[in-house]
Structure formats: C-alpha cells, structure tokens
Amino acid sequence: MIDEMGTKLFHQTMPFTERLGVEVLAHGPDLVRSRLAWDESLCTLGGALHGGVLMSLADATGAVCAFLNLPEGKQGTTTVESKTNFLRAVRSGHVVASSAPLHAGRSFIVVETVLRDDAEKLVAKVTQTQAVL
C-alpha cells in the first residue's frame, strides 16, 4: 500500500524522486521504505535498471531516514559519503528500498539501505553517512 503522505514528502523535498516515479510505502524514524517501478527509460542498453537510478532511490530513502532521526533543534542533513554494493540486476517489476539508522549522533547519522526486487532477492546494499546541518 502506498504511503501518500510519505510520497508527498519525498516529492516536495526532492523533486527528482517524482521524476523517477518513487513511491513511499512507509516512513518513520526506525524504517523508511520506498519503491521504484522498472521502466525502459531508466535502464542500460541491457534492460537493467541503471546503477545511478538504484543509487538515487537508496540515497533519497536514506536521506529521509536520516531526516527523521535528526537531533532536536537541527534542520536537515546532507550526504557526505555513500558506498554501494550491487549484487543483482533489476529487469522488471519494482525495486524496494528499506532504510534504517545504524547510528544517529549529534554530527552524523549513518543509514543502511537494502534494495530488493519483487522476488525479495538482494539487489544492492548501501551505507551512507549524512552530516547533520
């Protein structure tokens, strides 16, 4: 089921996510889940979703997770480091990103995002560090 409020939050704060077609499934400080439908316009010549598209989905989902874990009185975050391991291609259906905080500190928030395909197979794992602004 689509989380309409979460989807609106993504699209308003990161308009690029609307252009990609990102839909939010759930959002809260412990877990943010979003998905993206396979579309030929987002693929490489081989029909796989482009790695940059997968990284964009993970970065946006992780950024919202970090935002929802901001220390009191802080206004936002920015990605300062992101590491992606690609494990399998997505050639149809959806890819789902699930982000959870690993560390929520005063200066940095570290988030892990797991991407899975429709068969629940691991597509990629992303660890990112967000600086607290």
Short mmCIF file of N, CA, C and O in Angstrom, two decimals:
data_model
loop_
_atom_site.label_atom_id
_atom_site.label_comp_id
_atom_site.label_asym_id
_atom_site.label_seq_id
_atom_site.Cartn_x
_atom_site.Cartn_y
_atom_site.Cartn_z
N MET A 1 0.84 -1.19 0.00
CA MET A 1 0.00 0.00 0.00
C MET A 1 0.89 1.25 0.00
O MET A 1 1.89 1.31 0.71
N ILE A 2 0.52 2.23 -0.78
CA ILE A 2 1.29 3.45 -0.91
C ILE A 2 1.01 4.39 0.27
O ILE A 2 -0.14 4.60 0.64
N ASP A 3 2.09 4.94 0.83
CA ASP A 3 2.01 5.94 1.90
C ASP A 3 1.96 7.30 1.20
O ASP A 3 2.99 7.83 0.78
N GLU A 4 0.75 7.82 1.03
CA GLU A 4 0.56 9.07 0.28
C GLU A 4 1.29 10.25 0.93
O GLU A 4 1.90 11.06 0.23
N MET A 5 1.22 10.35 2.26
CA MET A 5 1.89 11.46 2.95
C MET A 5 3.41 11.37 2.77
O MET A 5 4.08 12.36 2.51
N GLY A 6 3.95 10.16 2.88
CA GLY A 6 5.38 9.96 2.69
C GLY A 6 5.81 10.25 1.27
O GLY A 6 6.87 10.85 1.03
N THR A 7 5.01 9.83 0.30
CA THR A 7 5.32 10.09 -1.10
C THR A 7 5.34 11.60 -1.37
O THR A 7 6.24 12.12 -2.03
N LYS A 8 4.37 12.31 -0.81
CA LYS A 8 4.32 13.76 -0.96
C LYS A 8 5.56 14.41 -0.34
O LYS A 8 6.15 15.32 -0.92
N LEU A 9 5.98 13.92 0.83
CA LEU A 9 7.19 14.43 1.50
C LEU A 9 8.40 14.25 0.59
O LEU A 9 9.19 15.18 0.39
N PHE A 10 8.57 13.06 0.02
CA PHE A 10 9.69 12.80 -0.89
C PHE A 10 9.66 13.77 -2.06
O PHE A 10 10.66 14.41 -2.38
N HIS A 11 8.50 13.88 -2.72
CA HIS A 11 8.40 14.67 -3.94
C HIS A 11 8.58 16.17 -3.68
O HIS A 11 9.14 16.87 -4.51
N GLN A 12 8.11 16.65 -2.52
CA GLN A 12 8.26 18.08 -2.21
C GLN A 12 9.70 18.42 -1.84
O GLN A 12 10.20 19.48 -2.20
N THR A 13 10.35 17.55 -1.08
CA THR A 13 11.70 17.86 -0.62
C THR A 13 12.77 17.46 -1.63
O THR A 13 13.88 18.01 -1.59
N MET A 14 12.45 16.51 -2.50
CA MET A 14 13.39 16.04 -3.53
C MET A 14 12.62 15.83 -4.83
O MET A 14 12.24 14.70 -5.15
N PRO A 15 12.36 16.89 -5.60
CA PRO A 15 11.56 16.77 -6.81
C PRO A 15 12.05 15.71 -7.80
O PRO A 15 11.26 15.15 -8.55
N PHE A 16 13.34 15.41 -7.77
CA PHE A 16 13.89 14.38 -8.64
C PHE A 16 13.22 13.03 -8.40
O PHE A 16 13.05 12.23 -9.32
N THR A 17 12.80 12.77 -7.16
CA THR A 17 12.14 11.49 -6.86
C THR A 17 10.79 11.37 -7.56
O THR A 17 10.39 10.27 -7.92
N GLU A 18 10.14 12.49 -7.77
CA GLU A 18 8.87 12.45 -8.51
C GLU A 18 9.14 12.12 -9.97
O GLU A 18 8.42 11.33 -10.58
N ARG A 19 10.18 12.71 -10.51
CA ARG A 19 10.54 12.45 -11.91
C ARG A 19 10.90 10.97 -12.12
O ARG A 19 10.58 10.39 -13.15
N LEU A 20 11.55 10.36 -11.10
CA LEU A 20 11.90 8.94 -11.18
C LEU A 20 10.69 8.03 -10.98
O LEU A 20 10.72 6.87 -11.36
N GLY A 21 9.65 8.56 -10.33
CA GLY A 21 8.47 7.76 -10.04
C GLY A 21 8.52 7.03 -8.71
O GLY A 21 7.86 6.01 -8.53
N VAL A 22 9.30 7.54 -7.77
CA VAL A 22 9.43 6.91 -6.46
C VAL A 22 8.10 7.00 -5.70
O VAL A 22 7.47 8.06 -5.65
N GLU A 23 7.71 5.87 -5.11
CA GLU A 23 6.53 5.80 -4.25
C GLU A 23 6.99 5.36 -2.86
O GLU A 23 7.82 4.46 -2.75
N VAL A 24 6.45 5.97 -1.83
CA VAL A 24 6.80 5.61 -0.46
C VAL A 24 5.80 4.58 0.06
O VAL A 24 4.59 4.73 -0.12
N LEU A 25 6.33 3.56 0.69
CA LEU A 25 5.50 2.51 1.27
C LEU A 25 5.31 2.72 2.77
O LEU A 25 4.27 2.36 3.32
N ALA A 26 6.32 3.28 3.43
CA ALA A 26 6.25 3.56 4.88
C ALA A 26 7.35 4.54 5.23
O ALA A 26 8.42 4.52 4.61
N HIS A 27 7.08 5.39 6.21
CA HIS A 27 8.15 6.26 6.69
C HIS A 27 8.01 6.52 8.18
O HIS A 27 6.93 6.81 8.67
N GLY A 28 9.10 6.35 8.88
CA GLY A 28 9.19 6.58 10.31
C GLY A 28 10.66 6.55 10.70
O GLY A 28 11.51 6.14 9.89
N PRO A 29 10.99 6.97 11.90
CA PRO A 29 12.40 7.05 12.29
C PRO A 29 13.14 5.71 12.27
O PRO A 29 14.34 5.68 12.03
N ASP A 30 12.45 4.60 12.49
CA ASP A 30 13.10 3.29 12.52
C ASP A 30 13.21 2.63 11.15
O ASP A 30 14.07 1.76 10.94
N LEU A 31 12.33 3.01 10.21
CA LEU A 31 12.33 2.39 8.90
C LEU A 31 11.64 3.28 7.88
O LEU A 31 10.53 3.77 8.14
N VAL A 32 12.30 3.47 6.75
CA VAL A 32 11.70 4.17 5.61
C VAL A 32 11.77 3.19 4.45
O VAL A 32 12.82 2.63 4.16
N ARG A 33 10.62 2.97 3.79
CA ARG A 33 10.54 2.05 2.65
C ARG A 33 9.95 2.79 1.46
O ARG A 33 8.93 3.46 1.59
N SER A 34 10.61 2.63 0.32
CA SER A 34 10.11 3.22 -0.92
C SER A 34 10.33 2.24 -2.05
O SER A 34 11.06 1.26 -1.91
N ARG A 35 9.69 2.51 -3.18
CA ARG A 35 9.88 1.63 -4.32
C ARG A 35 9.88 2.43 -5.61
O ARG A 35 9.40 3.56 -5.68
N LEU A 36 10.42 1.77 -6.62
CA LEU A 36 10.54 2.35 -7.94
C LEU A 36 10.20 1.26 -8.95
O LEU A 36 10.71 0.14 -8.85
N ALA A 37 9.35 1.59 -9.90
CA ALA A 37 8.99 0.62 -10.94
C ALA A 37 10.04 0.61 -12.05
O ALA A 37 10.56 1.65 -12.44
N TRP A 38 10.33 -0.61 -12.54
CA TRP A 38 11.20 -0.74 -13.70
C TRP A 38 10.55 0.00 -14.86
O TRP A 38 9.35 -0.08 -15.07
N ASP A 39 11.35 0.74 -15.58
CA ASP A 39 10.89 1.44 -16.77
C ASP A 39 12.05 1.48 -17.75
O ASP A 39 13.18 1.78 -17.34
N GLU A 40 11.78 1.20 -18.99
CA GLU A 40 12.83 1.15 -20.01
C GLU A 40 13.66 2.43 -20.06
O GLU A 40 14.87 2.39 -20.31
N SER A 41 13.03 3.57 -19.79
CA SER A 41 13.74 4.86 -19.85
C SER A 41 14.77 5.02 -18.73
O SER A 41 15.59 5.92 -18.77
N LEU A 42 14.74 4.12 -17.74
CA LEU A 42 15.67 4.20 -16.60
C LEU A 42 16.74 3.11 -16.67
O LEU A 42 17.46 2.89 -15.71
N CYS A 43 16.83 2.46 -17.84
CA CYS A 43 17.69 1.27 -17.97
C CYS A 43 18.94 1.52 -18.80
O CYS A 43 19.04 2.48 -19.55
N THR A 44 19.86 0.57 -18.68
CA THR A 44 21.01 0.49 -19.56
C THR A 44 20.56 -0.20 -20.85
O THR A 44 19.42 -0.68 -20.94
N LEU A 45 21.45 -0.30 -21.82
CA LEU A 45 21.10 -0.97 -23.07
C LEU A 45 20.71 -2.42 -22.84
O LEU A 45 19.94 -2.98 -23.60
N GLY A 46 21.18 -3.04 -21.79
CA GLY A 46 20.86 -4.43 -21.50
C GLY A 46 19.53 -4.64 -20.80
O GLY A 46 19.17 -5.76 -20.45
N GLY A 47 18.76 -3.57 -20.57
CA GLY A 47 17.45 -3.69 -19.95
C GLY A 47 17.44 -3.75 -18.44
O GLY A 47 16.41 -4.01 -17.83
N ALA A 48 18.59 -3.49 -17.80
CA ALA A 48 18.66 -3.46 -16.34
C ALA A 48 18.54 -2.02 -15.86
O ALA A 48 19.06 -1.10 -16.50
N LEU A 49 17.85 -1.85 -14.72
CA LEU A 49 17.81 -0.50 -14.14
C LEU A 49 19.23 0.00 -13.95
O LEU A 49 20.10 -0.72 -13.47
N HIS A 50 19.46 1.24 -14.35
CA HIS A 50 20.79 1.86 -14.27
C HIS A 50 21.23 1.95 -12.81
O HIS A 50 20.41 2.23 -11.92
N GLY A 51 22.50 1.72 -12.56
CA GLY A 51 23.04 1.82 -11.20
C GLY A 51 22.80 3.17 -10.56
O GLY A 51 22.55 3.27 -9.36
N GLY A 52 22.87 4.23 -11.35
CA GLY A 52 22.61 5.57 -10.82
C GLY A 52 21.18 5.74 -10.35
O GLY A 52 20.91 6.45 -9.39
N VAL A 53 20.25 5.06 -11.02
CA VAL A 53 18.85 5.09 -10.60
C VAL A 53 18.70 4.38 -9.26
O VAL A 53 18.04 4.89 -8.34
N LEU A 54 19.33 3.21 -9.13
CA LEU A 54 19.28 2.47 -7.87
C LEU A 54 19.92 3.28 -6.74
O LEU A 54 19.39 3.34 -5.63
N MET A 55 21.05 3.93 -7.04
CA MET A 55 21.72 4.75 -6.02
C MET A 55 20.86 5.95 -5.64
O MET A 55 20.82 6.34 -4.48
N SER A 56 20.16 6.54 -6.61
CA SER A 56 19.28 7.67 -6.32
C SER A 56 18.14 7.26 -5.40
O SER A 56 17.80 7.98 -4.46
N LEU A 57 17.55 6.09 -5.67
CA LEU A 57 16.49 5.58 -4.80
C LEU A 57 17.01 5.36 -3.39
O LEU A 57 16.38 5.77 -2.41
N ALA A 58 18.17 4.74 -3.27
CA ALA A 58 18.76 4.48 -1.95
C ALA A 58 19.13 5.77 -1.24
O ALA A 58 18.88 5.93 -0.03
N ASP A 59 19.71 6.72 -1.96
CA ASP A 59 20.12 7.99 -1.35
C ASP A 59 18.92 8.76 -0.84
O ASP A 59 18.93 9.29 0.27
N ALA A 60 17.86 8.82 -1.63
CA ALA A 60 16.66 9.56 -1.22
C ALA A 60 16.00 8.90 -0.01
O ALA A 60 15.59 9.57 0.93
N THR A 61 15.92 7.58 -0.04
CA THR A 61 15.28 6.86 1.06
C THR A 61 16.11 7.01 2.33
O THR A 61 15.57 7.27 3.41
N GLY A 62 17.42 6.88 2.21
CA GLY A 62 18.31 7.07 3.35
C GLY A 62 18.29 8.49 3.88
O GLY A 62 18.36 8.71 5.10
N ALA A 63 18.17 9.46 2.99
CA ALA A 63 18.13 10.87 3.42
C ALA A 63 16.89 11.14 4.27
O ALA A 63 16.97 11.84 5.28
N VAL A 64 15.75 10.59 3.87
CA VAL A 64 14.53 10.78 4.66
C VAL A 64 14.68 10.08 6.01
O VAL A 64 14.29 10.62 7.04
N CYS A 65 15.28 8.90 6.02
CA CYS A 65 15.52 8.20 7.28
C CYS A 65 16.40 9.05 8.20
O CYS A 65 16.10 9.20 9.39
N ALA A 66 17.47 9.62 7.65
CA ALA A 66 18.34 10.48 8.45
C ALA A 66 17.58 11.70 8.96
O ALA A 66 17.69 12.06 10.14
N PHE A 67 16.79 12.32 8.09
CA PHE A 67 16.00 13.49 8.48
C PHE A 67 15.07 13.16 9.65
O PHE A 67 14.92 13.95 10.58
N LEU A 68 14.46 11.99 9.61
CA LEU A 68 13.53 11.59 10.67
C LEU A 68 14.24 11.23 11.97
O LEU A 68 13.59 11.02 12.99
N ASN A 69 15.57 11.18 11.93
CA ASN A 69 16.37 10.89 13.12
C ASN A 69 17.23 12.06 13.55
O ASN A 69 18.17 11.89 14.33
N LEU A 70 16.90 13.26 13.07
CA LEU A 70 17.67 14.45 13.43
C LEU A 70 17.60 14.72 14.93
O LEU A 70 16.54 14.57 15.55
N PRO A 71 18.72 15.18 15.52
CA PRO A 71 18.68 15.62 16.91
C PRO A 71 17.76 16.84 17.04
O PRO A 71 17.58 17.61 16.08
N GLU A 72 17.20 17.01 18.19
CA GLU A 72 16.30 18.14 18.44
C GLU A 72 16.99 19.46 18.11
O GLU A 72 18.15 19.67 18.43
N GLY A 73 16.26 20.32 17.39
CA GLY A 73 16.77 21.64 17.05
C GLY A 73 17.55 21.70 15.75
O GLY A 73 17.90 22.78 15.29
N LYS A 74 17.82 20.57 15.12
CA LYS A 74 18.57 20.56 13.86
C LYS A 74 17.59 20.60 12.69
O LYS A 74 16.46 20.17 12.79
N GLN A 75 18.07 21.11 11.55
CA GLN A 75 17.18 21.40 10.42
C GLN A 75 17.25 20.44 9.24
O GLN A 75 16.31 20.35 8.47
N GLY A 76 18.37 19.76 9.06
CA GLY A 76 18.48 18.92 7.88
C GLY A 76 19.78 18.14 7.87
O GLY A 76 20.57 18.18 8.82
N THR A 77 19.99 17.42 6.77
CA THR A 77 21.20 16.63 6.59
C THR A 77 21.69 16.78 5.16
O THR A 77 20.96 17.27 4.29
N THR A 78 22.90 16.34 4.93
CA THR A 78 23.43 16.24 3.58
C THR A 78 24.33 15.01 3.52
O THR A 78 25.04 14.72 4.48
N THR A 79 24.28 14.31 2.41
CA THR A 79 25.10 13.12 2.25
C THR A 79 26.56 13.52 2.11
O THR A 79 26.90 14.34 1.26
N VAL A 80 27.43 12.92 2.93
CA VAL A 80 28.86 13.19 2.83
C VAL A 80 29.63 11.95 2.37
O VAL A 80 30.78 12.06 1.94
N GLU A 81 28.99 10.77 2.45
CA GLU A 81 29.64 9.54 2.00
C GLU A 81 28.56 8.51 1.70
O GLU A 81 27.56 8.43 2.40
N SER A 82 28.77 7.75 0.63
CA SER A 82 27.83 6.70 0.28
C SER A 82 28.60 5.57 -0.40
O SER A 82 29.39 5.81 -1.31
N LYS A 83 28.37 4.36 0.07
CA LYS A 83 29.02 3.18 -0.51
C LYS A 83 27.95 2.19 -0.94
O LYS A 83 27.07 1.85 -0.16
N THR A 84 28.02 1.75 -2.19
CA THR A 84 27.03 0.84 -2.75
C THR A 84 27.70 -0.44 -3.21
O THR A 84 28.72 -0.40 -3.90
N ASN A 85 27.10 -1.57 -2.84
CA ASN A 85 27.46 -2.87 -3.40
C ASN A 85 26.29 -3.34 -4.24
O ASN A 85 25.19 -3.56 -3.70
N PHE A 86 26.50 -3.49 -5.56
CA PHE A 86 25.47 -4.01 -6.45
C PHE A 86 25.62 -5.53 -6.51
O PHE A 86 26.72 -6.04 -6.72
N LEU A 87 24.50 -6.24 -6.35
CA LEU A 87 24.55 -7.69 -6.28
C LEU A 87 23.75 -8.39 -7.37
O LEU A 87 24.02 -9.54 -7.70
N ARG A 88 22.74 -7.71 -7.93
CA ARG A 88 21.94 -8.32 -8.99
C ARG A 88 21.21 -7.22 -9.75
O ARG A 88 20.94 -6.16 -9.22
N ALA A 89 20.88 -7.52 -10.99
CA ALA A 89 20.18 -6.57 -11.84
C ALA A 89 18.67 -6.64 -11.62
O ALA A 89 18.14 -7.67 -11.22
N VAL A 90 18.00 -5.53 -11.90
CA VAL A 90 16.54 -5.48 -11.90
C VAL A 90 16.11 -5.27 -13.34
O VAL A 90 16.42 -4.24 -13.94
N ARG A 91 15.39 -6.25 -13.90
CA ARG A 91 14.99 -6.20 -15.30
C ARG A 91 13.48 -6.14 -15.50
O ARG A 91 12.99 -6.13 -16.62
N SER A 92 12.73 -6.09 -14.39
CA SER A 92 11.27 -5.98 -14.47
C SER A 92 10.74 -5.69 -13.07
O SER A 92 11.48 -5.75 -12.09
N GLY A 93 9.45 -5.39 -13.00
CA GLY A 93 8.80 -5.21 -11.70
C GLY A 93 9.22 -3.95 -10.97
O GLY A 93 9.36 -2.88 -11.56
N HIS A 94 9.43 -4.10 -9.67
CA HIS A 94 9.82 -2.98 -8.80
C HIS A 94 11.10 -3.31 -8.06
O HIS A 94 11.44 -4.48 -7.89
N VAL A 95 11.76 -2.28 -7.60
CA VAL A 95 12.84 -2.42 -6.62
C VAL A 95 12.38 -1.67 -5.38
O VAL A 95 11.84 -0.57 -5.47
N VAL A 96 12.53 -2.30 -4.21
CA VAL A 96 12.11 -1.71 -2.94
C VAL A 96 13.34 -1.39 -2.11
O VAL A 96 14.23 -2.24 -1.94
N ALA A 97 13.39 -0.16 -1.61
CA ALA A 97 14.48 0.29 -0.74
C ALA A 97 13.97 0.37 0.69
O ALA A 97 12.90 0.94 0.94
N SER A 98 14.73 -0.20 1.62
CA SER A 98 14.40 -0.15 3.05
C SER A 98 15.59 0.44 3.79
O SER A 98 16.69 -0.13 3.75
N SER A 99 15.39 1.58 4.45
CA SER A 99 16.46 2.28 5.15
C SER A 99 16.22 2.29 6.64
O SER A 99 15.11 2.56 7.10
N ALA A 100 17.29 2.02 7.39
CA ALA A 100 17.23 2.04 8.86
C ALA A 100 18.50 2.72 9.38
O ALA A 100 19.57 2.56 8.81
N PRO A 101 18.37 3.46 10.49
CA PRO A 101 19.55 4.11 11.05
C PRO A 101 20.47 3.10 11.74
O PRO A 101 20.00 2.21 12.45
N LEU A 102 21.77 3.24 11.50
CA LEU A 102 22.76 2.46 12.22
C LEU A 102 23.31 3.26 13.40
O LEU A 102 23.67 2.70 14.43
N HIS A 103 23.38 4.59 13.21
CA HIS A 103 23.88 5.50 14.25
C HIS A 103 23.25 6.87 14.03
O HIS A 103 23.29 7.39 12.93
N ALA A 104 22.66 7.41 15.06
CA ALA A 104 22.08 8.77 14.99
C ALA A 104 22.77 9.62 16.04
O ALA A 104 22.39 9.62 17.21
N GLY A 105 23.80 10.34 15.62
CA GLY A 105 24.57 11.17 16.53
C GLY A 105 24.26 12.64 16.36
O GLY A 105 23.38 13.03 15.58
N ARG A 106 25.01 13.47 17.07
CA ARG A 106 24.81 14.93 17.01
C ARG A 106 25.35 15.53 15.72
O ARG A 106 24.85 16.52 15.23
N SER A 107 26.42 14.94 15.16
CA SER A 107 27.06 15.49 13.97
C SER A 107 26.83 14.67 12.71
O SER A 107 26.82 15.22 11.61
N PHE A 108 26.67 13.36 12.88
CA PHE A 108 26.50 12.47 11.73
C PHE A 108 25.43 11.42 12.02
O PHE A 108 25.27 10.98 13.15
N ILE A 109 24.74 11.05 10.96
CA ILE A 109 23.77 9.95 11.02
C ILE A 109 24.18 8.96 9.95
O ILE A 109 24.38 9.33 8.78
N VAL A 110 24.35 7.69 10.35
CA VAL A 110 24.72 6.63 9.41
C VAL A 110 23.49 5.76 9.17
O VAL A 110 22.84 5.32 10.12
N VAL A 111 23.18 5.55 7.90
CA VAL A 111 21.99 4.81 7.50
C VAL A 111 22.39 3.66 6.58
O VAL A 111 23.26 3.81 5.72
N GLU A 112 21.74 2.52 6.78
CA GLU A 112 21.92 1.38 5.87
C GLU A 112 20.64 1.19 5.07
O GLU A 112 19.55 1.17 5.64
N THR A 113 20.80 1.05 3.76
CA THR A 113 19.65 0.84 2.87
C THR A 113 19.86 -0.46 2.11
O THR A 113 20.92 -0.68 1.53
N VAL A 114 18.83 -1.28 2.13
CA VAL A 114 18.83 -2.55 1.41
C VAL A 114 17.83 -2.43 0.26
O VAL A 114 16.70 -1.97 0.47
N LEU A 115 18.25 -2.81 -0.94
CA LEU A 115 17.37 -2.82 -2.10
C LEU A 115 17.07 -4.26 -2.48
O LEU A 115 17.99 -5.08 -2.57
N ARG A 116 15.77 -4.55 -2.69
CA ARG A 116 15.34 -5.91 -3.05
C ARG A 116 14.40 -5.84 -4.25
O ARG A 116 13.68 -4.86 -4.41
N ASP A 117 14.39 -6.91 -5.03
CA ASP A 117 13.49 -6.98 -6.18
C ASP A 117 12.15 -7.60 -5.75
O ASP A 117 11.95 -7.90 -4.56
N ASP A 118 11.26 -7.81 -6.70
CA ASP A 118 9.94 -8.37 -6.40
C ASP A 118 9.99 -9.77 -5.79
O ASP A 118 9.08 -10.18 -5.08
N ALA A 119 11.07 -10.50 -6.07
CA ALA A 119 11.23 -11.85 -5.51
C ALA A 119 11.93 -11.81 -4.15
O ALA A 119 12.31 -12.85 -3.63
N GLU A 120 12.10 -10.59 -3.60
CA GLU A 120 12.78 -10.38 -2.31
C GLU A 120 14.27 -10.71 -2.37
O GLU A 120 14.91 -10.86 -1.32
N LYS A 121 14.83 -10.79 -3.56
CA LYS A 121 16.26 -11.05 -3.70
C LYS A 121 17.02 -9.75 -3.53
O LYS A 121 16.60 -8.69 -3.99
N LEU A 122 18.18 -9.86 -2.87
CA LEU A 122 19.01 -8.69 -2.59
C LEU A 122 19.60 -8.14 -3.88
O LEU A 122 20.29 -8.86 -4.61
N VAL A 123 19.32 -6.88 -4.16
CA VAL A 123 19.80 -6.20 -5.36
C VAL A 123 21.05 -5.39 -5.03
O VAL A 123 22.03 -5.40 -5.77
N ALA A 124 21.02 -4.67 -3.91
CA ALA A 124 22.15 -3.83 -3.52
C ALA A 124 22.06 -3.52 -2.03
O ALA A 124 20.97 -3.58 -1.43
N LYS A 125 23.20 -3.17 -1.47
CA LYS A 125 23.26 -2.71 -0.09
C LYS A 125 24.06 -1.41 -0.09
O LYS A 125 25.13 -1.33 -0.70
N VAL A 126 23.51 -0.39 0.58
CA VAL A 126 24.10 0.94 0.60
C VAL A 126 24.27 1.40 2.03
O VAL A 126 23.34 1.29 2.83
N THR A 127 25.46 1.89 2.34
CA THR A 127 25.68 2.52 3.64
C THR A 127 26.06 3.96 3.36
O THR A 127 26.94 4.24 2.53
N GLN A 128 25.35 4.89 4.00
CA GLN A 128 25.64 6.30 3.77
C GLN A 128 25.76 7.04 5.08
O GLN A 128 25.13 6.68 6.07
N THR A 129 26.59 8.06 5.03
CA THR A 129 26.77 8.95 6.18
C THR A 129 26.19 10.30 5.81
O THR A 129 26.51 10.85 4.76
N GLN A 130 25.34 10.80 6.68
CA GLN A 130 24.70 12.11 6.49
C GLN A 130 25.21 13.05 7.57
O GLN A 130 25.17 12.73 8.76
N ALA A 131 25.72 14.21 7.15
CA ALA A 131 26.12 15.24 8.11
C ALA A 131 24.87 15.95 8.59
O ALA A 131 23.98 16.28 7.81
N VAL A 132 24.81 16.21 9.89
CA VAL A 132 23.69 16.95 10.48
C VAL A 132 23.97 18.43 10.27
O VAL A 132 25.04 18.93 10.58
N LEU A 133 22.99 19.15 9.73
CA LEU A 133 23.13 20.60 9.46
C LEU A 133 22.51 21.41 10.59
O LEU A 133 21.53 21.00 11.19
#
